[in-house]
mmCIF file with all atom_site columns, C-alpha atoms in Angstrom:
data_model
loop_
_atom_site.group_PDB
_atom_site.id
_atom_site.type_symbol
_atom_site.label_atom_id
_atom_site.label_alt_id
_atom_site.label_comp_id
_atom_site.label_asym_id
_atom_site.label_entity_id
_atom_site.label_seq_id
_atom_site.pdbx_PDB_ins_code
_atom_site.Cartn_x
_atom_site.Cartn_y
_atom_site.Cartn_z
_atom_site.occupancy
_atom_site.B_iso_or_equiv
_atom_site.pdbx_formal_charge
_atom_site.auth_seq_id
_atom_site.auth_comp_id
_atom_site.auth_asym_id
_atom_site.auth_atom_id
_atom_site.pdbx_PDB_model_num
ATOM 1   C CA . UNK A 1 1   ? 129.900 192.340 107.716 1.00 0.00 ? 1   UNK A CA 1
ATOM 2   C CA . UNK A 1 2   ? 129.417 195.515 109.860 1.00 0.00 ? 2   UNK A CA 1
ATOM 3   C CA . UNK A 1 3   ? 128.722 194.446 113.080 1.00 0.00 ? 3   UNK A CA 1
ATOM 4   C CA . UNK A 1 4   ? 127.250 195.982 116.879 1.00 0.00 ? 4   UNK A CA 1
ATOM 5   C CA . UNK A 1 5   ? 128.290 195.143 120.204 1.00 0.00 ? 5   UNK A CA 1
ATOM 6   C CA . UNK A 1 6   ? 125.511 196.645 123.122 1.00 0.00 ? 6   UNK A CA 1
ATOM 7   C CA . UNK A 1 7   ? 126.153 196.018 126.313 1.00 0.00 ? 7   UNK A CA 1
ATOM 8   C CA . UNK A 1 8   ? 124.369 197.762 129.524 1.00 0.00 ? 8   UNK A CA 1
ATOM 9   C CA . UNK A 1 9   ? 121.945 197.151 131.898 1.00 0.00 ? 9   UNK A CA 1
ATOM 10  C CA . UNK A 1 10  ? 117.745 197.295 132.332 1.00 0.00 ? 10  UNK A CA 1
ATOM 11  C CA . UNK A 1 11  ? 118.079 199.530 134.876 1.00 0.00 ? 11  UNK A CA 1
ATOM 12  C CA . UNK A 1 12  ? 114.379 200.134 136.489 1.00 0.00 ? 12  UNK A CA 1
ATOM 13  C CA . UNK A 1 13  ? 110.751 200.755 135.600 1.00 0.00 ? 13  UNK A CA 1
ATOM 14  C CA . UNK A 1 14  ? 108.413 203.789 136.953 1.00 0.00 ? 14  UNK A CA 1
ATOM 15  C CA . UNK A 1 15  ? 105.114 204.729 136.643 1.00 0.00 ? 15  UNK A CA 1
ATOM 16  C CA . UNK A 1 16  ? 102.956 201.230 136.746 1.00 0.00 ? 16  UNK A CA 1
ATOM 17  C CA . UNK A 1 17  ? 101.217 201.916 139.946 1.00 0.00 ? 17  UNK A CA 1
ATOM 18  C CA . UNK A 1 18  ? 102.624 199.034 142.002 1.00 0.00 ? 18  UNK A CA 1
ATOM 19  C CA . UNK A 1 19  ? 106.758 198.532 141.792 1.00 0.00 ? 19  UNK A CA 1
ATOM 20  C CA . UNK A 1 20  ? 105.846 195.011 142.292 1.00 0.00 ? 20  UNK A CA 1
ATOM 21  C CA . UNK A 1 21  ? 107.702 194.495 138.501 1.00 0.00 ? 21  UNK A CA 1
ATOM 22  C CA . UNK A 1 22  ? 109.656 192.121 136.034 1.00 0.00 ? 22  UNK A CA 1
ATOM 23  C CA . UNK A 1 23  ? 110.107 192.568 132.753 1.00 0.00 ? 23  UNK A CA 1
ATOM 24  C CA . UNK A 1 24  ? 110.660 190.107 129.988 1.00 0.00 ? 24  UNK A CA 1
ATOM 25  C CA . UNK A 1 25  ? 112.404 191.030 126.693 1.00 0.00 ? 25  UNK A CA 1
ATOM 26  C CA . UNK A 1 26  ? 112.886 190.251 123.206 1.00 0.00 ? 26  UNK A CA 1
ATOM 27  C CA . UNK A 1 27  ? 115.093 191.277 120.185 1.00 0.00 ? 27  UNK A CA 1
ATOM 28  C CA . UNK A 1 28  ? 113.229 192.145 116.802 1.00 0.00 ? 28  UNK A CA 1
ATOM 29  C CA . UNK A 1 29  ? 115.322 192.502 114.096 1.00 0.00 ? 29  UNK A CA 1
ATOM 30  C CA . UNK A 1 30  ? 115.711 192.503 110.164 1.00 0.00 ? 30  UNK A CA 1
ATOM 31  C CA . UNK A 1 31  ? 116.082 190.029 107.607 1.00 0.00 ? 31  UNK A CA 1
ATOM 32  C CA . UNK A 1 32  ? 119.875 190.899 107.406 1.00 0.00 ? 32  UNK A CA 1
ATOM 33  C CA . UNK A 1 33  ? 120.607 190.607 110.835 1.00 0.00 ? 33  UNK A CA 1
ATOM 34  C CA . UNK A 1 34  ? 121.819 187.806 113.198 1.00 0.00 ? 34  UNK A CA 1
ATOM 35  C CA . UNK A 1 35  ? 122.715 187.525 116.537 1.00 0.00 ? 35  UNK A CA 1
ATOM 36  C CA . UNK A 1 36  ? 126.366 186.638 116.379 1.00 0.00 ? 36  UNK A CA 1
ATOM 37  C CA . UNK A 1 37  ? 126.754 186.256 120.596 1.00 0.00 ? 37  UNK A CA 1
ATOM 38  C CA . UNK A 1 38  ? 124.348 186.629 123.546 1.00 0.00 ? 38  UNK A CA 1
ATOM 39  C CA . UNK A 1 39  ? 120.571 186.074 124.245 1.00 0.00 ? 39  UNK A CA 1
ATOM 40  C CA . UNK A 1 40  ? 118.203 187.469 121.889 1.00 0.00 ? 40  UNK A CA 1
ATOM 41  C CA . UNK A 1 41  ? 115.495 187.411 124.785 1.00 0.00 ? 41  UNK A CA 1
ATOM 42  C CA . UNK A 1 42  ? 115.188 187.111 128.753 1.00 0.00 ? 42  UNK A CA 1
ATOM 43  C CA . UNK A 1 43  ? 113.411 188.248 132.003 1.00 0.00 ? 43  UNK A CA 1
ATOM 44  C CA . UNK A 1 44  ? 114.569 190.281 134.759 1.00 0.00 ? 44  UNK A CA 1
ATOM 45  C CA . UNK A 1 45  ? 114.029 189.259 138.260 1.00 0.00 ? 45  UNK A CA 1
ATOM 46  C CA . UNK A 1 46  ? 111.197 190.714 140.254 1.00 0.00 ? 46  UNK A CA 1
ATOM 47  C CA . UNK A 1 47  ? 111.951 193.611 142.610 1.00 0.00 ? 47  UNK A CA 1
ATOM 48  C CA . UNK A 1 48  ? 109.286 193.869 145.554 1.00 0.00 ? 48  UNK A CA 1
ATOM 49  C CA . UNK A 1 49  ? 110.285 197.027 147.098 1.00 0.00 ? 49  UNK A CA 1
ATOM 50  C CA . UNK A 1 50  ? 108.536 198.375 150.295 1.00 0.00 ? 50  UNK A CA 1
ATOM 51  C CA . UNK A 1 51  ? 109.720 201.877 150.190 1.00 0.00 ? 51  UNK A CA 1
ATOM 52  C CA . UNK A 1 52  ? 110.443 203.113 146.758 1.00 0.00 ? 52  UNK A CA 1
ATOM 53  C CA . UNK A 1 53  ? 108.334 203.966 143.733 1.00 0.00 ? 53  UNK A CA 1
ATOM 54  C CA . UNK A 1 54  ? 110.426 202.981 141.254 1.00 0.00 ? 54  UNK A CA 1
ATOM 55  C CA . UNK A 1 55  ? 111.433 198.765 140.412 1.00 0.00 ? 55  UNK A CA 1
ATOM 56  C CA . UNK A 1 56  ? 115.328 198.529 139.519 1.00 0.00 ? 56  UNK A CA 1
ATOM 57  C CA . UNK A 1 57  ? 116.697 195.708 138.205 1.00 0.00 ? 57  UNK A CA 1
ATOM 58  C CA . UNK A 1 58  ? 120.008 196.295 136.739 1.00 0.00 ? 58  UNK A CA 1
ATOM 59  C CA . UNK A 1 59  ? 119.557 193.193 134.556 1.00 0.00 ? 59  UNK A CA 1
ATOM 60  C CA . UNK A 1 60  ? 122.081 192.968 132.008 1.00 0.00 ? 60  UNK A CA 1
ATOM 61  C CA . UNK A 1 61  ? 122.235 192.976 128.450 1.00 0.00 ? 61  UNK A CA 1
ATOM 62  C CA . UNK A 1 62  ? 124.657 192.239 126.363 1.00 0.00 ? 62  UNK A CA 1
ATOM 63  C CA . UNK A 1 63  ? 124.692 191.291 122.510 1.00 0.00 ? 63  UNK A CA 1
ATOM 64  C CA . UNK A 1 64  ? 127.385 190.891 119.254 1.00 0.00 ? 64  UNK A CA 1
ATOM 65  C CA . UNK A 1 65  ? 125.170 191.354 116.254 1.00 0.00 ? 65  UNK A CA 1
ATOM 66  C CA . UNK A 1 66  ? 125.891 191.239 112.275 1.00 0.00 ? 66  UNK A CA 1
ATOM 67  C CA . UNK A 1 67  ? 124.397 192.462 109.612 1.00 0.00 ? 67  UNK A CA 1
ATOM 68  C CA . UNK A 1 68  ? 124.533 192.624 106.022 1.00 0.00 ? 68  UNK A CA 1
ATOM 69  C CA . UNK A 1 69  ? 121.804 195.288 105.448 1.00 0.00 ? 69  UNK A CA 1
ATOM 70  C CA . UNK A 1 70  ? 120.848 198.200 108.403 1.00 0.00 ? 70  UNK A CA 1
ATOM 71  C CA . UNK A 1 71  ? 116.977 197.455 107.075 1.00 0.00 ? 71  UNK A CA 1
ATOM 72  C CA . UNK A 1 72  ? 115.605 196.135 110.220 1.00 0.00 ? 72  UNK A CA 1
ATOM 73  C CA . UNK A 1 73  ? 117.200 197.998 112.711 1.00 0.00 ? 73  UNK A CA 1
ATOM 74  C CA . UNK A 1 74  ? 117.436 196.139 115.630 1.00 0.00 ? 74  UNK A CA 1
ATOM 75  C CA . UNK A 1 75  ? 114.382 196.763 118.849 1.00 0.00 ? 75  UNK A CA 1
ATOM 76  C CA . UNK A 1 76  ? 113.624 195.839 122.052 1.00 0.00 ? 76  UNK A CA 1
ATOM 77  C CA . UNK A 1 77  ? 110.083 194.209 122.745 1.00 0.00 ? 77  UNK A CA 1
ATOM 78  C CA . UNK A 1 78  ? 109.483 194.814 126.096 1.00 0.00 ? 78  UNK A CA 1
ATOM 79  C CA . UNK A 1 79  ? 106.217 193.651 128.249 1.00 0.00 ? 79  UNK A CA 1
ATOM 80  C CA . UNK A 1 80  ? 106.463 194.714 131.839 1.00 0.00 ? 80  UNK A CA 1
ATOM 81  C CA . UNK A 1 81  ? 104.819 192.022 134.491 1.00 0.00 ? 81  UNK A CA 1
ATOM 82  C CA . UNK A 1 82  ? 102.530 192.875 138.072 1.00 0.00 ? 82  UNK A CA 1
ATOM 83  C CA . UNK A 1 83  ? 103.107 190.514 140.225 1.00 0.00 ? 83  UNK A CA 1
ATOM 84  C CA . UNK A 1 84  ? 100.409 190.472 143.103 1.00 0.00 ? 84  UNK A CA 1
ATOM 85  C CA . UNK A 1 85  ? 100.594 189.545 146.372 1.00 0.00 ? 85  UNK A CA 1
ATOM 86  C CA . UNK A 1 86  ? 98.462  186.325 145.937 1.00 0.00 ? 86  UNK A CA 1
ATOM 87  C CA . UNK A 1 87  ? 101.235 185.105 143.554 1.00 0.00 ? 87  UNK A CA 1
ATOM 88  C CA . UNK A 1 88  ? 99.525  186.429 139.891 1.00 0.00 ? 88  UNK A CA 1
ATOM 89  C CA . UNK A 1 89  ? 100.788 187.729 137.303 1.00 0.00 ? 89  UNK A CA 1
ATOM 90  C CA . UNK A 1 90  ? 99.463  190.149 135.201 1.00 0.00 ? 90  UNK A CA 1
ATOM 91  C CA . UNK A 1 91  ? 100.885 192.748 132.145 1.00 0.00 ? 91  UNK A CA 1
ATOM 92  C CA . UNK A 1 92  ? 100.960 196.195 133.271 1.00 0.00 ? 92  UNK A CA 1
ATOM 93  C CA . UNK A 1 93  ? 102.472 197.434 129.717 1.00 0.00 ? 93  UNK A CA 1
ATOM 94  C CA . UNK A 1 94  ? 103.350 196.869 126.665 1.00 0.00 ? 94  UNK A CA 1
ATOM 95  C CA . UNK A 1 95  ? 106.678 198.590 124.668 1.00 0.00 ? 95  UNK A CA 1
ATOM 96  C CA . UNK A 1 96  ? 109.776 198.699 122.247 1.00 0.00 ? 96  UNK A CA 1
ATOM 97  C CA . UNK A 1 97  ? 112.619 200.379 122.118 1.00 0.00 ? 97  UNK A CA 1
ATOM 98  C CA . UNK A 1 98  ? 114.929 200.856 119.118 1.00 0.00 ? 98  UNK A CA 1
ATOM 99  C CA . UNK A 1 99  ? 118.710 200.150 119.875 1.00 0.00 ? 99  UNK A CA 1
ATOM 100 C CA . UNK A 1 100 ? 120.743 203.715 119.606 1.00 0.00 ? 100 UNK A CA 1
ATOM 101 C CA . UNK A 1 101 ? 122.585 203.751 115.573 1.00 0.00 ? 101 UNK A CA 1
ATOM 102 C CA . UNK A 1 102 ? 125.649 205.755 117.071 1.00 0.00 ? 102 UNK A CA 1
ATOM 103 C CA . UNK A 1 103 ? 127.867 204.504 119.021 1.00 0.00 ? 103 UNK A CA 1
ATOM 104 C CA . UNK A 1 104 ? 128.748 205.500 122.902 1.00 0.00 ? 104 UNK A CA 1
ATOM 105 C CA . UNK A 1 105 ? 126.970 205.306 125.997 1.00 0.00 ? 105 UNK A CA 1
ATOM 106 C CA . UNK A 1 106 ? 122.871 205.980 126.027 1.00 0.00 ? 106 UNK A CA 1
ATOM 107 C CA . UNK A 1 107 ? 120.603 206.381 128.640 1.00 0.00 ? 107 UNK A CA 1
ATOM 108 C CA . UNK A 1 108 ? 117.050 205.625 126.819 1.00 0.00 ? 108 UNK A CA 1
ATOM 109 C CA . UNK A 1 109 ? 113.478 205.345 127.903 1.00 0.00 ? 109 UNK A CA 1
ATOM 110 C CA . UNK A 1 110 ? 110.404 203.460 126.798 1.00 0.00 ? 110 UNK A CA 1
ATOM 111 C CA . UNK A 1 111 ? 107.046 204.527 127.052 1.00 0.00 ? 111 UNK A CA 1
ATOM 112 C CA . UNK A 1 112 ? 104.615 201.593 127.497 1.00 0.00 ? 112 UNK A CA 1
ATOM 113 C CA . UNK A 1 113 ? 101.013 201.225 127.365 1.00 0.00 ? 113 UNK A CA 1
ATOM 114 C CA . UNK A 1 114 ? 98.379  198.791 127.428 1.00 0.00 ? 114 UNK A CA 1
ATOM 115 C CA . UNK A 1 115 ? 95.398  198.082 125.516 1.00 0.00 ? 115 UNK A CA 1
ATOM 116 C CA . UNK A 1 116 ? 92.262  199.654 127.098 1.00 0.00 ? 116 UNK A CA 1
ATOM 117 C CA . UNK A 1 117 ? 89.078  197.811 127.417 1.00 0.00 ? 117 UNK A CA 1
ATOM 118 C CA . UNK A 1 118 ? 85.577  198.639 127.700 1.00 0.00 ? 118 UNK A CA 1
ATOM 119 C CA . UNK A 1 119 ? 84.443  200.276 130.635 1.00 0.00 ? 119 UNK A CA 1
ATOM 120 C CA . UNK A 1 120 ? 83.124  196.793 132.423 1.00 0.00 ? 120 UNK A CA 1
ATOM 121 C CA . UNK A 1 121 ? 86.710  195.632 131.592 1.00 0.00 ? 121 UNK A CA 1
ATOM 122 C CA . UNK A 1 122 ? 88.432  198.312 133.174 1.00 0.00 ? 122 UNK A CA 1
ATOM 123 C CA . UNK A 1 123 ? 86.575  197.837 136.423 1.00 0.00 ? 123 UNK A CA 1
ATOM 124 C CA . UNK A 1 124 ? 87.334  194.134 136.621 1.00 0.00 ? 124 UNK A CA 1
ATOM 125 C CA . UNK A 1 125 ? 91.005  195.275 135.480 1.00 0.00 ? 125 UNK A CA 1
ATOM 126 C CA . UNK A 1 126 ? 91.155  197.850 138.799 1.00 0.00 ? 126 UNK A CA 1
ATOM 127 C CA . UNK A 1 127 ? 89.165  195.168 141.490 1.00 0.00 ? 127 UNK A CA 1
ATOM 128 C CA . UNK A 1 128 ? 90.174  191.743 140.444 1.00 0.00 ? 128 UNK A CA 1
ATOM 129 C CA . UNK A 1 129 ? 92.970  192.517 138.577 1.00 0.00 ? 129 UNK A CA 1
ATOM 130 C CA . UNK A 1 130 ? 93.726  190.944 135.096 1.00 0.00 ? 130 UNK A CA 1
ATOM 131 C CA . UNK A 1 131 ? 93.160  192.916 132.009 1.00 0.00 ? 131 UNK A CA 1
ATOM 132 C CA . UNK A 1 132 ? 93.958  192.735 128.615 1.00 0.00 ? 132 UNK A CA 1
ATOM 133 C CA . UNK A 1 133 ? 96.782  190.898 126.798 1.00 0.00 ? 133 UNK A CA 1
ATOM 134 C CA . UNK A 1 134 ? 97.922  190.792 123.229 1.00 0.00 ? 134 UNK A CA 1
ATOM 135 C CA . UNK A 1 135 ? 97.536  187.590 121.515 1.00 0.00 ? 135 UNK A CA 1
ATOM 136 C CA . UNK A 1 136 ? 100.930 188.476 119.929 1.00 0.00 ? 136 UNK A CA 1
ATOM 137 C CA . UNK A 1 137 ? 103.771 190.664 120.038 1.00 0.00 ? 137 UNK A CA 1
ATOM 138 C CA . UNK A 1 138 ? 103.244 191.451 116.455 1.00 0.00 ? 138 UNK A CA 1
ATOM 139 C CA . UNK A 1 139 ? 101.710 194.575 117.691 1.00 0.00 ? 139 UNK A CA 1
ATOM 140 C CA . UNK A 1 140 ? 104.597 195.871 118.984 1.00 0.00 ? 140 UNK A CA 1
ATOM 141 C CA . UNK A 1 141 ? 106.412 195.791 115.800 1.00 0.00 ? 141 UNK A CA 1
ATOM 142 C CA . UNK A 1 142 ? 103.717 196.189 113.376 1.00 0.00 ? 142 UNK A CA 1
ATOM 143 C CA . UNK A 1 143 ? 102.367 200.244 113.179 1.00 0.00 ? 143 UNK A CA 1
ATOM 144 C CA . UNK A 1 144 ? 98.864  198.991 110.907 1.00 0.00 ? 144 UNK A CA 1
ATOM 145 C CA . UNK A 1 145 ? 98.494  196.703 114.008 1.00 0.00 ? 145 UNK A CA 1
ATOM 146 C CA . UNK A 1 146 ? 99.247  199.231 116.375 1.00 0.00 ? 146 UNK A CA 1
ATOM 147 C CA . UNK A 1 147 ? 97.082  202.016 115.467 1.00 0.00 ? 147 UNK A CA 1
ATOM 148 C CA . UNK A 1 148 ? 93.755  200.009 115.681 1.00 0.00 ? 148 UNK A CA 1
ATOM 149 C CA . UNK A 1 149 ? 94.456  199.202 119.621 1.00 0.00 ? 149 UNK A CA 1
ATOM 150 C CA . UNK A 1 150 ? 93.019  201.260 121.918 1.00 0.00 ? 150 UNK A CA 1
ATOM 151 C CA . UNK A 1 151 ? 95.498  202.090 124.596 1.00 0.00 ? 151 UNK A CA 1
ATOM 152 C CA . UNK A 1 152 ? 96.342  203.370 127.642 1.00 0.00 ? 152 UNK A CA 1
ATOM 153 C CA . UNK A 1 153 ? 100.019 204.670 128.967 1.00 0.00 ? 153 UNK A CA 1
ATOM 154 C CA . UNK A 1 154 ? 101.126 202.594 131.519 1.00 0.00 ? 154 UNK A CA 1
ATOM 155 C CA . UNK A 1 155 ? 104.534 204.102 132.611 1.00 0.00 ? 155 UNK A CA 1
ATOM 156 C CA . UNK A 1 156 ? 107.955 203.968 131.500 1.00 0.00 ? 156 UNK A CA 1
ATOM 157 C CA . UNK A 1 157 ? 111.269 201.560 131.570 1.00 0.00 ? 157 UNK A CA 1
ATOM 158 C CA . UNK A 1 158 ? 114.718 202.975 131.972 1.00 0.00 ? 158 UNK A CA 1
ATOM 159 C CA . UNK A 1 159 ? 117.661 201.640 130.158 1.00 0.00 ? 159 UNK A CA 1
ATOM 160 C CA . UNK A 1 160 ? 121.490 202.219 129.752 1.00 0.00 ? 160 UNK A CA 1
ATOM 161 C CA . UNK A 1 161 ? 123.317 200.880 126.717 1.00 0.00 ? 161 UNK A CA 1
ATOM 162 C CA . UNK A 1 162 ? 126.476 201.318 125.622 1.00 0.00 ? 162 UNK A CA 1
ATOM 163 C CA . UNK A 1 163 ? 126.693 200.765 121.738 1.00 0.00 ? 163 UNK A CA 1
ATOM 164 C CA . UNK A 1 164 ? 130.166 199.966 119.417 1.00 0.00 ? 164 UNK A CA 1
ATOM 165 C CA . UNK A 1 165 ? 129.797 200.121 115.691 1.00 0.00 ? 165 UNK A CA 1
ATOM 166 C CA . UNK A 1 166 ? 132.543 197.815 113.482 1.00 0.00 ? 166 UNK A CA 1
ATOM 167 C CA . UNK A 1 167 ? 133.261 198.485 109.638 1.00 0.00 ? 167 UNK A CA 1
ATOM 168 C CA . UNK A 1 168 ? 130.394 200.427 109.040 1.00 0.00 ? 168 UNK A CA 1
ATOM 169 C CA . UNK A 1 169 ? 132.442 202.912 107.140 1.00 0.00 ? 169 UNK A CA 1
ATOM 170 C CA . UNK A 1 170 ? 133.902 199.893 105.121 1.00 0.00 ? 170 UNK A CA 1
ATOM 171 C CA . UNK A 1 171 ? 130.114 199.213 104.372 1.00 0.00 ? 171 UNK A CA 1
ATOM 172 C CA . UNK A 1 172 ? 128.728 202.825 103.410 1.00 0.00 ? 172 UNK A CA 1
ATOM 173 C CA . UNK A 1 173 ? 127.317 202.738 106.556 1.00 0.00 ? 173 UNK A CA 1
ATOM 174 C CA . UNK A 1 174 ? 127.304 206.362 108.227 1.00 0.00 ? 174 UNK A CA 1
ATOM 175 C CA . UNK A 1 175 ? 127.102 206.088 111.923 1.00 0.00 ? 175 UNK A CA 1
#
């Protein structure tokens, strides 16, 4: 089977309006795929800076996945979590990011967004906090989902991922 090793790091998060961040993650992939070693989904930890704008988490990431087939490249789901103050948590963003097909190091970012609501929903979202959610991340992976949400961008997550290929050549596979 031809087979992809990534390993790197969630490295930080800009652009949400409060750096008060996690991030939880999950991997999307085809029906010819399986993860062979490593988690397929996590969270980072929470950074609460004072000072800086941006949240870093340097979270690591590191999978061995198979395939048979390269339909179903394999994604990132990410939603990126507010925490307040009071202890709540709310989504600030939605997003996905689609590993890197040739191999080396990458340095990749994902724009997120969030769904938008009405205008009474977007003043609740701004005082008391909240906002929408999705009911599922089917959205994320779905485009004829996708393009009936109305959305706002949110701000963007950094990664850097270093990505080995192994008998793709032996498979036809061009990387």
């Amino acid at each position: 089977m031809a087979e992809v090793f990534v390993s790197g790091i969630i490295a930080s998060a800009r652009g949400f309006g409060d750096n008060r961040l996690s991030i939880r993650y999950q991997l999307s992939v085809g029906g010819g795929w399986r993860i062979v070693q490593g988690e397929g989904e996590g969270q980072t930890q929470t950074d609460c800076p004072s000072v800086f704008e941006n949240a870093y988490f340097g979270h690591p990431i590191d999978l061995h996945l198979a395939t048979s087939s390269i339909q179903g490249w394999p994604r990132l789901l990410i939603q990126i979590w507010h925490h307040d103050n009071y202890g709540r948590q709310e989504i600030a963003g939605y997003g996905t990011l689609l590993l890197p097909t040739s191999p080396g190091k990458h340095v990749l970012t994902s724009g997120c967004w969030r769904p938008k609501g009405n205008w009474r929903e977007e003043m609740m979202h701004k005082l008391v906090g909240g906002g929408l959610q999705l009911t599922s991340l089917s959205a994320l992976e779905d485009p004829t989902i996708r393009e009936k949400i109305i959305s706002v961008s949110a701000g963007t997550v950094r990664f850097e991922l270093n990505i080995i290929t192994k008998n793709f050549s032996r498979y036809g596979i061009l990387s």
